[in-house]
XYZ file of C-alpha atoms in Angstrom:
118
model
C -7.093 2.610 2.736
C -7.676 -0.538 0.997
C -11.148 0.412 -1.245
C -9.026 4.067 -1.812
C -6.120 2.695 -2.865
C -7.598 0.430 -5.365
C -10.002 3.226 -6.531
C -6.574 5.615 -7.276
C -4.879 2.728 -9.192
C -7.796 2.242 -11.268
C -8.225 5.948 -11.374
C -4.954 6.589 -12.931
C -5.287 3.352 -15.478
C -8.201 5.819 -16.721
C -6.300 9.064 -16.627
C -8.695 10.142 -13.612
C -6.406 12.924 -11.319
C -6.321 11.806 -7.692
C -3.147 13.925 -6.482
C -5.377 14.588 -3.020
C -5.084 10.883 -2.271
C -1.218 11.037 -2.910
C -0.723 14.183 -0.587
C -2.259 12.301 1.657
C -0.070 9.223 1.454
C 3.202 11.666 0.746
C 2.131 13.707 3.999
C 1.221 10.466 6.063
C 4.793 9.262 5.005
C 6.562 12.484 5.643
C 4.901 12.588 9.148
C 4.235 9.435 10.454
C 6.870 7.435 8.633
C 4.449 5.205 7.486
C 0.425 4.381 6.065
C -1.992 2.653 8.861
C -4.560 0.759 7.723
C -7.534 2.696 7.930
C -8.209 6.200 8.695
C -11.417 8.191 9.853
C -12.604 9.851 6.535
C -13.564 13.048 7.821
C -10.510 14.089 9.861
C -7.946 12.007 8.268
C -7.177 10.563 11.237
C -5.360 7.102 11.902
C -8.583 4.736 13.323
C -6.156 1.675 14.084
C -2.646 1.362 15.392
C -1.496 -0.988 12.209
C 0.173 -0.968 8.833
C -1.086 -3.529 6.389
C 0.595 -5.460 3.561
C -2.353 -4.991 1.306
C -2.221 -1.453 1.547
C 1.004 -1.170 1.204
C 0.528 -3.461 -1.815
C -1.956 -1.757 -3.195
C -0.054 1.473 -2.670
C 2.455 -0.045 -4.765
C 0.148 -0.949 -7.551
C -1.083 2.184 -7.401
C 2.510 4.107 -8.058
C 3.215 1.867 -10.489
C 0.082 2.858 -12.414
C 1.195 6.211 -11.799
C 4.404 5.943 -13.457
C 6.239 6.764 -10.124
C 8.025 3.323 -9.857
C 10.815 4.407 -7.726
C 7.958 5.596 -4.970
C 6.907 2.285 -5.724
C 10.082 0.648 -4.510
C 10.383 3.102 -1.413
C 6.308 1.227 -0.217
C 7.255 -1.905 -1.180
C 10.000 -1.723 0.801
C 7.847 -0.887 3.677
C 5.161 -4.188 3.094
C 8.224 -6.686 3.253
C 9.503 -5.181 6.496
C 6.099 -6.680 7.730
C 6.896 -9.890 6.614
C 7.177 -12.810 9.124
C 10.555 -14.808 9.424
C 8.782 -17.552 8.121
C 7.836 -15.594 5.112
C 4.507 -14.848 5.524
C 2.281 -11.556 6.388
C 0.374 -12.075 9.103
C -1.781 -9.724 11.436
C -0.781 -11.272 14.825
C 0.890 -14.477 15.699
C -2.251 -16.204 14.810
C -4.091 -14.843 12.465
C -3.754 -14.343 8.841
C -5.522 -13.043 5.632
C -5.728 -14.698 2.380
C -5.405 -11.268 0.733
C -2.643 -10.217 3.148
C -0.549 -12.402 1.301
C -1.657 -12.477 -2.441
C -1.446 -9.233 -2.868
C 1.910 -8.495 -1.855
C 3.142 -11.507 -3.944
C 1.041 -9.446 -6.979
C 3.139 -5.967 -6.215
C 6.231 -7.804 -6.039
C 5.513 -9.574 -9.406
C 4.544 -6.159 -11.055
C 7.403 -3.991 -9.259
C 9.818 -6.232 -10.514
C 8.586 -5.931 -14.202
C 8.422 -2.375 -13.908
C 11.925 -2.120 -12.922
C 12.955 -4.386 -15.463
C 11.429 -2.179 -18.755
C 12.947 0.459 -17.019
């Protein structure tokens, strides 16, 4: 989900369609309540029992590029309910990414802009 969520921001940057990718992530929503982290690419299948901040950070990114900035706020939403008391993202109690972490402080920065120029 990670390499295909970067490929539909940068997609829609370039005015390239990728609605299949987003009835994907609209149906995934709509039935599973949320996006794991990777899926088997021939039957769409969840391959791990996870959600990850950087796709759901991505994801964000993504919408935003799309224009859809209140879908934005709805996956945001979901990557800080992942979010550690102590602030963090983290995969398990002891192990953490690098990118688990800078990316969702990059949505956050660019949600919040979007919201602010409206």
């Amino acid at each position: 989900m990670i390499d295909q969520s970067l490929i539909a921001a940068n997609a829609n940057r370039l005015g390239i369609e990728t609605e299949a990718f987003y009835s994907f992530v609209e149906k995934e929503l709509q039935n599973n309540g949320k996006v794991f982290g990777r899926y088997d690419r021939k039957t769409g299948e969840p391959t791990v029992p996870y959600e990850s901040s950087s796709v759901y950070a991505l994801l964000t990114i993504a919408y935003l590029h799309k224009g859809e900035v209140d879908q934005a706020g709805k996956i945001i939403e979901m990557m800080k309910a992942l979010r550690s008391d102590e602030g963090s993202y983290m995969m398990t109690k002891d192990d953490a990414h690098f990118f688990d972490n800078i990316l969702p402080m990059l949505a956050e920065a660019k949600y919040e802009k979007a919201k602010r120029n409206g």
